[in-house]
Short mmCIF file of C-alpha atoms in Angstrom, two decimals:
data_model
loop_
_atom_site.label_atom_id
_atom_site.label_comp_id
_atom_site.label_asym_id
_atom_site.label_seq_id
_atom_site.Cartn_x
_atom_site.Cartn_y
_atom_site.Cartn_z
CA MET M 20 249.88 5.71 92.01
CA SER M 21 252.13 4.34 89.39
CA PRO M 22 250.87 0.92 87.19
CA THR M 23 252.90 -1.29 88.83
CA GLU M 24 252.50 -0.29 91.90
CA PRO M 25 250.28 -3.11 94.33
CA ARG M 26 247.06 -2.61 95.15
CA SER M 27 245.91 -1.51 99.00
CA PRO M 28 244.79 -4.77 101.16
CA VAL M 29 242.14 -2.89 102.24
CA SER M 30 240.25 -3.23 98.74
CA HIS M 31 241.27 -6.33 98.63
CA ARG M 32 239.64 -7.13 102.05
CA LYS M 33 236.22 -5.23 101.01
CA LEU M 34 235.56 -7.74 97.82
CA GLY M 35 235.70 -10.63 99.99
CA ILE M 36 233.48 -9.04 102.04
CA PHE M 37 231.26 -7.87 100.04
CA GLY M 38 231.14 -12.00 98.52
CA VAL M 39 230.14 -13.46 101.90
CA VAL M 40 227.07 -11.34 102.05
CA ALA M 41 226.31 -11.87 98.32
CA LEU M 42 226.28 -15.10 98.92
CA ILE M 43 224.03 -15.38 102.11
CA ALA M 44 221.79 -13.41 100.72
CA ALA M 45 221.52 -15.77 97.91
CA GLY M 46 221.29 -18.69 100.71
CA LEU M 47 218.07 -16.54 102.31
CA VAL M 48 216.81 -16.38 99.03
CA VAL M 49 216.76 -20.20 97.99
CA GLY M 50 215.54 -21.35 102.07
CA THR M 51 212.86 -19.05 101.62
CA GLY M 52 211.99 -20.35 97.78
CA ILE M 53 212.22 -23.76 99.37
CA ARG M 54 209.69 -23.41 102.49
CA ALA M 55 207.13 -21.08 100.22
CA ARG M 56 207.25 -23.99 98.02
CA GLU M 57 207.02 -26.60 100.89
CA GLU M 58 204.14 -24.36 101.67
CA GLN M 59 201.74 -23.90 98.74
CA GLY M 60 202.69 -27.63 98.26
CA SER M 61 200.99 -28.77 101.67
CA LYS M 62 197.82 -26.12 101.29
CA LEU M 63 197.41 -27.78 98.30
CA LYS M 64 197.70 -31.31 99.20
CA ALA M 65 195.20 -30.56 102.34
CA TRP M 66 192.76 -28.91 99.48
CA THR M 67 192.76 -31.78 97.54
CA ASP M 68 192.10 -34.66 100.32
CA ASP M 69 188.70 -31.64 101.43
CA GLN M 70 187.67 -31.84 97.71
CA ALA M 71 187.78 -35.68 98.24
CA VAL M 72 185.32 -35.86 100.17
CA PRO M 73 181.93 -36.41 98.79
CA SER M 74 179.61 -33.27 99.67
CA VAL M 75 175.74 -33.98 99.97
CA ALA M 76 172.73 -32.41 100.98
CA VAL M 77 170.98 -33.78 103.81
CA THR M 78 167.40 -33.13 105.24
CA LEU M 79 165.58 -34.02 108.57
CA PRO M 80 162.53 -36.74 108.36
CA ASN M 81 159.31 -34.92 107.56
CA ALA M 82 156.22 -35.76 110.75
CA LYS M 83 153.75 -33.40 109.90
CA ALA M 84 151.13 -36.02 107.36
CA LEU M 85 151.49 -35.45 103.80
CA ASN M 86 148.66 -36.52 102.93
CA ALA M 87 145.74 -37.86 105.95
CA THR M 88 143.03 -39.01 103.40
CA ILE M 89 143.30 -42.37 100.94
CA ASP M 90 141.00 -42.48 97.56
CA LEU M 91 139.51 -45.57 96.75
CA PRO M 92 137.16 -47.27 94.57
CA GLY M 93 133.96 -48.18 95.69
CA ARG M 94 130.75 -49.91 93.89
CA LEU M 95 126.81 -48.62 95.49
CA GLU M 96 124.56 -50.99 96.52
CA ALA M 97 121.05 -50.59 97.21
CA TYR M 98 120.48 -51.21 101.39
CA TYR M 99 117.77 -53.92 100.80
CA ARG M 100 117.45 -55.73 97.95
CA ALA M 101 114.76 -57.64 97.28
CA PRO M 102 114.57 -60.82 93.83
CA ILE M 103 111.52 -61.93 94.49
CA PHE M 104 110.74 -65.92 93.01
CA ALA M 105 108.00 -67.79 92.36
CA ARG M 106 107.07 -69.90 94.78
CA VAL M 107 104.04 -71.93 92.78
CA PRO M 108 104.66 -73.36 89.25
CA GLY M 109 101.99 -71.90 86.67
CA TYR M 110 102.23 -69.23 84.06
CA LEU M 111 102.31 -65.44 84.36
CA LYS M 112 98.70 -64.21 84.16
CA SER M 113 99.44 -60.39 85.19
CA TRP M 114 101.84 -57.61 86.54
CA SER M 115 101.43 -54.38 87.66
CA ALA M 116 104.07 -52.38 88.50
CA ASP M 117 107.59 -52.24 85.48
CA ILE M 118 110.55 -50.98 86.41
CA GLY M 119 111.32 -47.60 88.16
CA ALA M 120 107.76 -48.02 89.73
CA ARG M 121 107.96 -46.83 93.22
CA VAL M 122 105.82 -49.84 95.48
CA LYS M 123 105.18 -50.02 98.77
CA ALA M 124 105.09 -53.18 100.99
CA GLY M 125 101.77 -55.78 100.32
CA GLN M 126 101.36 -53.91 97.09
CA VAL M 127 100.60 -56.62 94.54
CA ILE M 128 102.96 -56.52 92.19
CA ALA M 129 101.90 -59.36 89.41
CA GLU M 130 99.68 -62.00 89.42
CA ILE M 131 100.28 -66.17 87.65
CA GLU M 132 98.07 -68.48 86.85
CA ALA M 133 98.47 -72.00 88.59
CA PRO M 134 95.48 -74.96 87.32
CA ASP M 135 97.55 -77.59 89.18
CA LEU M 136 97.80 -76.14 92.04
CA ASP M 137 93.44 -75.28 92.39
CA GLN M 138 92.40 -78.69 91.40
CA GLN M 139 95.40 -79.47 94.61
CA LEU M 140 93.44 -77.56 96.92
CA LEU M 141 89.83 -78.66 95.12
CA GLN M 142 90.97 -82.40 96.43
CA ALA M 143 92.61 -82.00 99.23
CA ARG M 144 89.51 -80.42 100.62
CA ALA M 145 87.25 -82.84 99.41
CA ASP M 146 89.87 -85.34 101.11
CA LEU M 147 89.29 -83.57 104.57
CA ALA M 148 85.54 -83.64 104.24
CA SER M 149 85.45 -87.26 103.85
CA GLN M 150 87.78 -87.52 106.56
CA GLN M 151 85.58 -85.24 108.91
CA SER M 152 82.15 -87.34 108.26
CA SER M 153 83.94 -90.88 109.03
CA ALA M 154 85.40 -89.22 112.10
CA ARG M 155 81.21 -88.32 113.19
CA LEU M 156 80.07 -91.55 111.74
CA SER M 157 83.19 -93.07 114.33
CA GLU M 158 82.80 -91.39 116.90
CA ALA M 159 78.31 -91.45 116.44
CA THR M 160 78.86 -95.42 116.89
CA LEU M 161 81.57 -95.12 119.90
CA ASN M 162 79.07 -93.76 121.97
CA ARG M 163 75.88 -95.65 121.33
CA ARG M 164 77.91 -98.75 122.16
CA LYS M 165 78.81 -97.45 125.05
CA THR M 166 75.15 -96.53 126.08
CA LEU M 167 75.43 -100.68 125.87
CA VAL M 168 77.60 -101.56 127.77
CA ALA M 169 75.56 -102.11 131.52
CA SER M 170 73.76 -104.37 129.52
CA ASN M 171 76.91 -106.26 128.58
CA PHE M 172 75.77 -106.31 124.79
CA VAL M 173 78.46 -104.91 123.90
CA SER M 174 82.31 -105.73 125.30
CA ALA M 175 85.59 -103.60 127.13
CA GLN M 176 87.00 -105.22 123.99
CA GLU M 177 85.17 -103.84 121.14
CA ILE M 178 84.49 -100.32 123.26
CA ASP M 179 88.70 -100.18 123.12
CA GLU M 180 88.69 -100.34 119.47
CA ARG M 181 85.59 -97.70 118.33
CA THR M 182 88.05 -95.70 120.36
CA ALA M 183 91.28 -96.58 119.04
CA ASP M 184 89.08 -96.10 115.85
CA LEU M 185 87.53 -92.34 117.05
CA SER M 186 91.76 -91.62 117.22
CA ASN M 187 92.42 -92.45 114.28
CA LYS M 188 89.72 -90.55 112.28
CA ASN M 189 90.64 -87.74 114.27
CA ALA M 190 93.98 -87.75 112.80
CA ALA M 191 93.48 -88.54 109.72
CA VAL M 192 90.90 -84.79 110.44
CA ARG M 193 93.64 -83.00 111.97
CA SER M 194 96.40 -84.01 108.50
CA GLY M 195 93.97 -83.05 105.88
CA GLN M 196 92.80 -79.64 107.83
CA ALA M 197 96.85 -78.81 107.52
CA ASN M 198 97.25 -80.02 104.27
CA VAL M 199 94.46 -77.62 102.62
CA GLU M 200 95.75 -75.33 104.77
CA ARG M 201 99.63 -75.08 103.08
CA LEU M 202 97.60 -75.58 99.96
CA GLU M 203 95.89 -72.41 100.30
CA ALA M 204 99.00 -70.29 101.66
CA LEU M 205 100.13 -71.99 98.44
CA ALA M 206 97.45 -70.98 97.01
CA GLY M 207 98.22 -67.13 98.09
CA TYR M 208 101.35 -67.30 96.63
CA LYS M 209 99.88 -66.93 93.22
CA LYS M 210 100.06 -63.37 94.10
CA ILE M 211 103.19 -61.62 94.33
CA THR M 212 103.26 -58.65 96.48
CA ALA M 213 105.91 -56.79 97.03
CA PRO M 214 107.86 -57.28 100.68
CA PHE M 215 108.72 -53.43 101.43
CA ASP M 216 109.01 -50.14 100.07
CA GLY M 217 110.83 -49.36 97.49
CA VAL M 218 111.15 -49.16 94.11
CA VAL M 219 111.49 -51.96 90.99
CA THR M 220 114.39 -51.92 89.57
CA ALA M 221 114.33 -54.50 87.17
CA ARG M 222 111.41 -57.11 85.43
CA ASP M 223 112.58 -60.47 83.80
CA THR M 224 108.63 -61.75 82.95
CA ASP M 225 105.65 -60.61 81.04
CA VAL M 226 102.29 -61.81 81.00
CA GLY M 227 101.79 -65.78 79.47
CA ALA M 228 105.05 -66.55 80.77
CA LEU M 229 105.68 -70.23 82.69
CA ILE M 230 107.29 -70.24 86.10
CA ASN M 231 108.76 -72.40 87.98
CA SER M 232 109.12 -71.95 91.65
CA GLY M 233 112.75 -71.79 93.33
CA GLY M 234 114.99 -68.85 92.65
CA GLY M 235 116.80 -72.01 91.71
CA SER M 236 116.24 -72.16 87.59
CA GLY M 237 116.31 -69.04 86.52
CA PRO M 238 116.55 -65.40 87.38
CA ALA M 239 114.54 -63.12 89.57
CA MET M 240 111.18 -62.49 88.48
CA PHE M 241 111.61 -59.22 90.04
CA VAL M 242 113.98 -57.37 91.85
CA VAL M 243 112.85 -54.79 94.43
CA SER M 244 115.24 -51.91 95.81
CA ASP M 245 115.33 -50.02 99.00
CA ILE M 246 117.37 -46.68 97.39
CA THR M 247 116.56 -44.60 100.91
CA LYS M 248 119.98 -45.54 101.98
CA LEU M 249 122.28 -46.69 100.69
CA ARG M 250 125.52 -49.39 101.47
CA VAL M 251 128.88 -48.18 99.40
CA TYR M 252 131.10 -51.45 99.47
CA ILE M 253 135.27 -50.53 99.70
CA ASN M 254 137.81 -53.06 99.16
CA VAL M 255 140.63 -51.87 102.31
CA PRO M 256 144.71 -52.52 101.68
CA GLN M 257 145.43 -54.47 104.80
CA ASN M 258 148.18 -51.68 105.73
CA TYR M 259 145.18 -49.04 105.60
CA VAL M 260 142.93 -50.95 107.64
CA PRO M 261 143.69 -49.36 111.39
CA ALA M 262 143.64 -46.09 109.98
CA ILE M 263 140.17 -46.78 109.13
CA LYS M 264 137.68 -47.02 112.45
CA ILE M 265 133.83 -47.52 112.21
CA GLY M 266 131.98 -44.17 111.91
CA ALA M 267 135.30 -42.94 110.12
CA LYS M 268 134.19 -40.27 107.67
CA ALA M 269 134.12 -40.40 103.94
CA ALA M 270 133.58 -38.16 100.84
CA ILE M 271 132.65 -39.46 97.67
CA VAL M 272 132.07 -38.48 93.91
CA LEU M 273 130.23 -40.34 91.32
CA PRO M 274 130.56 -39.73 87.44
CA GLU M 275 127.34 -37.64 87.32
CA TYR M 276 127.96 -35.66 89.53
CA PRO M 277 131.46 -34.46 89.01
CA ASN M 278 131.46 -31.29 91.18
CA ARG M 279 129.36 -32.58 94.16
CA THR M 280 130.26 -34.09 97.27
CA PHE M 281 128.53 -36.93 98.91
CA GLN M 282 129.09 -37.14 102.98
CA ALA M 283 128.99 -41.31 104.14
CA ALA M 284 130.89 -43.48 107.23
CA VAL M 285 132.05 -45.98 107.79
CA GLU M 286 129.42 -49.00 109.00
CA ALA M 287 131.34 -52.77 109.13
CA SER M 288 134.55 -53.98 108.27
CA SER M 289 134.59 -57.71 107.82
CA GLN M 290 137.49 -58.07 110.04
CA ALA M 291 139.14 -60.62 107.24
CA VAL M 292 141.98 -59.72 105.15
CA ASP M 293 140.90 -61.47 101.72
CA VAL M 294 144.14 -64.28 100.61
CA ALA M 295 143.56 -63.15 97.04
CA SER M 296 143.62 -59.38 96.92
CA GLY M 297 145.10 -58.69 100.50
CA THR M 298 142.34 -56.48 101.26
CA THR M 299 139.56 -56.05 103.64
CA ARG M 300 136.35 -55.04 103.14
CA MET M 301 134.59 -52.27 104.13
CA GLN M 302 130.60 -51.36 103.96
CA LEU M 303 129.52 -47.10 104.50
CA GLY M 304 125.70 -46.24 104.64
CA LEU M 305 124.74 -43.07 102.02
CA ASP M 306 121.91 -41.35 102.45
CA ASN M 307 119.81 -41.28 99.23
CA SER M 308 116.06 -39.77 100.68
CA SER M 309 116.16 -37.35 97.01
CA GLY M 310 116.70 -40.48 95.32
CA GLU M 311 119.28 -39.34 93.09
CA LEU M 312 122.17 -42.14 93.40
CA MET M 313 120.98 -45.56 91.75
CA PRO M 314 122.10 -49.16 93.38
CA GLY M 315 125.15 -50.32 91.18
CA GLY M 316 126.93 -47.58 90.66
CA TYR M 317 131.06 -46.47 90.44
CA ALA M 318 131.78 -43.99 93.62
CA SER M 319 135.85 -42.42 94.39
CA VAL M 320 135.68 -42.27 98.16
CA LYS M 321 137.73 -40.86 100.18
CA LEU M 322 138.61 -41.95 103.64
CA SER M 323 140.05 -39.94 106.28
CA LEU M 324 142.37 -42.04 108.07
CA GLN M 325 143.54 -41.36 111.81
CA ARG M 326 146.60 -42.68 112.92
CA ASP M 327 148.08 -42.65 117.31
CA ALA M 328 151.39 -40.12 115.20
CA ALA M 329 152.19 -38.70 112.79
CA PRO M 330 154.16 -40.99 110.21
CA LEU M 331 157.32 -39.39 109.62
CA SER M 332 158.64 -38.64 105.72
CA ILE M 333 160.88 -38.13 103.36
CA PRO M 334 162.07 -37.40 99.57
CA ALA M 335 162.32 -40.50 97.45
CA SER M 336 165.15 -40.01 96.02
CA ALA M 337 166.38 -40.13 99.39
CA LEU M 338 165.02 -43.84 98.78
CA ILE M 339 167.97 -47.01 97.85
CA PHE M 340 167.58 -50.16 97.08
CA ASN M 341 169.84 -52.77 96.36
CA GLY M 342 171.34 -56.32 97.68
CA SER M 343 170.72 -54.54 101.35
CA GLY M 344 167.35 -54.20 101.43
CA LEU M 345 165.45 -50.97 101.21
CA ARG M 346 167.56 -47.96 103.38
CA VAL M 347 168.13 -44.83 103.84
CA ALA M 348 171.56 -42.92 103.85
CA THR M 349 171.58 -40.85 107.69
CA VAL M 350 174.89 -38.71 108.48
CA GLY M 351 176.09 -39.00 111.90
CA PRO M 352 176.90 -35.97 114.41
CA ASP M 353 180.95 -36.78 113.58
CA ASP M 354 179.86 -36.40 109.35
CA LYS M 355 180.05 -39.86 108.82
CA VAL M 356 177.80 -42.46 106.57
CA LEU M 357 174.96 -44.51 108.33
CA PHE M 358 172.97 -46.68 106.44
CA LYS M 359 169.43 -47.40 108.34
CA PRO M 360 167.13 -50.26 106.51
CA VAL M 361 163.80 -48.69 106.27
CA THR M 362 160.42 -50.40 105.84
CA ILE M 363 157.72 -47.78 103.46
CA ALA M 364 153.67 -47.13 105.08
CA ARG M 365 152.18 -44.77 101.64
CA ASP M 366 153.96 -44.02 98.49
CA LEU M 367 152.89 -40.88 97.41
CA GLY M 368 155.16 -39.61 94.53
CA LYS M 369 157.64 -37.10 95.59
CA GLU M 370 157.65 -37.59 98.82
CA ILE M 371 157.40 -41.50 100.76
CA GLU M 372 155.95 -42.46 104.52
CA LEU M 373 157.90 -44.95 106.00
CA ALA M 374 155.83 -46.36 108.30
CA SER M 375 159.67 -47.83 110.65
CA GLY M 376 163.77 -47.08 110.40
CA ILE M 377 164.12 -43.74 111.18
CA ALA M 378 164.22 -41.21 113.78
CA ALA M 379 163.29 -37.53 113.31
CA ASP M 380 166.54 -35.90 114.12
CA ASP M 381 168.12 -38.28 111.31
CA ARG M 382 169.66 -36.37 108.92
CA VAL M 383 169.08 -38.33 105.82
CA ILE M 384 170.87 -37.30 102.23
CA THR M 385 168.60 -36.15 99.82
CA ALA M 386 170.36 -38.16 97.23
CA PRO M 387 173.15 -40.51 98.01
CA PRO M 388 176.71 -40.46 95.29
CA ASP M 389 176.77 -43.62 94.04
CA GLY M 390 179.83 -46.07 96.20
CA LEU M 391 178.04 -44.51 99.60
CA SER M 392 179.38 -47.37 102.00
CA ASP M 393 179.23 -46.98 105.73
CA GLY M 394 181.76 -44.57 107.19
CA ASP M 395 182.50 -42.75 104.75
CA GLN M 396 183.48 -39.28 105.75
CA VAL M 397 181.40 -35.95 103.94
CA ARG M 398 180.62 -32.45 104.04
CA VAL M 399 177.45 -31.79 105.44
CA THR M 400 176.52 -28.76 102.79
CA GLY M 401 172.40 -26.39 103.28
CA ALA M 402 170.50 -25.75 105.85
CA GLY M 403 171.36 -29.65 107.04
CA ALA M 404 174.88 -28.62 107.64
CA LYS M 405 176.10 -28.07 111.66
CA GLY M 406 178.28 -25.04 111.88
CA LYS M 407 178.18 -21.95 108.98
CA PRO M 408 179.20 -23.55 105.87
CA ALA M 409 182.41 -23.32 103.57
CA THR M 410 182.20 -20.24 101.76
CA ALA M 411 182.92 -19.94 98.57
CA SER M 412 186.29 -18.55 98.67
CA GLU M 413 187.90 -20.81 100.85
CA LYS M 414 186.34 -23.58 99.01
CA GLN M 415 188.36 -22.27 95.92
CA ALA M 416 192.42 -24.38 95.22
CA PRO M 417 195.02 -22.35 96.70
CA LYS M 418 196.82 -20.73 93.57
CA GLY M 419 200.36 -21.90 93.13
#
């Protein structure tokens, strides 16, 4: 074909078709890219929103009693303890029982010399003898006067007077006799005796010491204690009192016997709360027939608690304390946060026993993040999550 010859119409048509196809292909490529970008952006937004929901770990309250005992300090006391004071004044003549001595009931452990009392007794006996003589004379006179009544030598008035005089004399005799018996009883207290079988745990006197009668003028001369059984006194906090019943068992450990445990039982409760300490005083009975334990000693008392139902316990990290009070954060069935006020029964360190506020099926957030509010959506992870936990690939951000 000559260079000057015009191009064929078929070539122009082919070129136009090719251009249209290229334009359509370019449009498809651009549209596919835009659509891919939109899908990628939508996935990225969904992932970002999903990551904005906080993830929390939850646990169910533990209904098993973590520790059914309570440790309290206690004080040992003799089951019977008698401070002995003098009933008569004088000077200590002698004593025969020192501290640590075992004594029997009625055994003489000391004797007091009381010269004043001895003289008072002698005087009372002499007065009694005089009163008895006067009464006998009055009686004899009355009897003689009565024999003269028939002869009208003695008037009825005189007989009445003599009868009244005899009554007065007899009354004086009875008064004198009572006074003598009183002084004789006091004289019997010159001998100090043990009131019961026991041990002399204190002696605060010596030979020649001035003795004053009564118990308000100084320390006791002796203290006798029955230590075959001991009383253990403890002060129980008010919230534990209902869980400690009469007859509850206790294990007692003493510093002098660190590797031994002694058994005791609750015998009595004061049934009152001390205003100053907020505690109730309770008494335990402890057998000490071997005499190993000493009254007045310190003891550590572990008591068994008796409860109608096991308390619910949660980790200490789950507690939230702020202006709204003491609360825990729970997760509802819709995975939304619900705060619940609670009260503590016992603080056991890492675990907290609750008295009220939650149920056994509540999902409690173990470590609530800051800024959490009622109704917030959360993602539950771990064993407390409902359904299958998210996998690692699902948590990865989509690639852009």
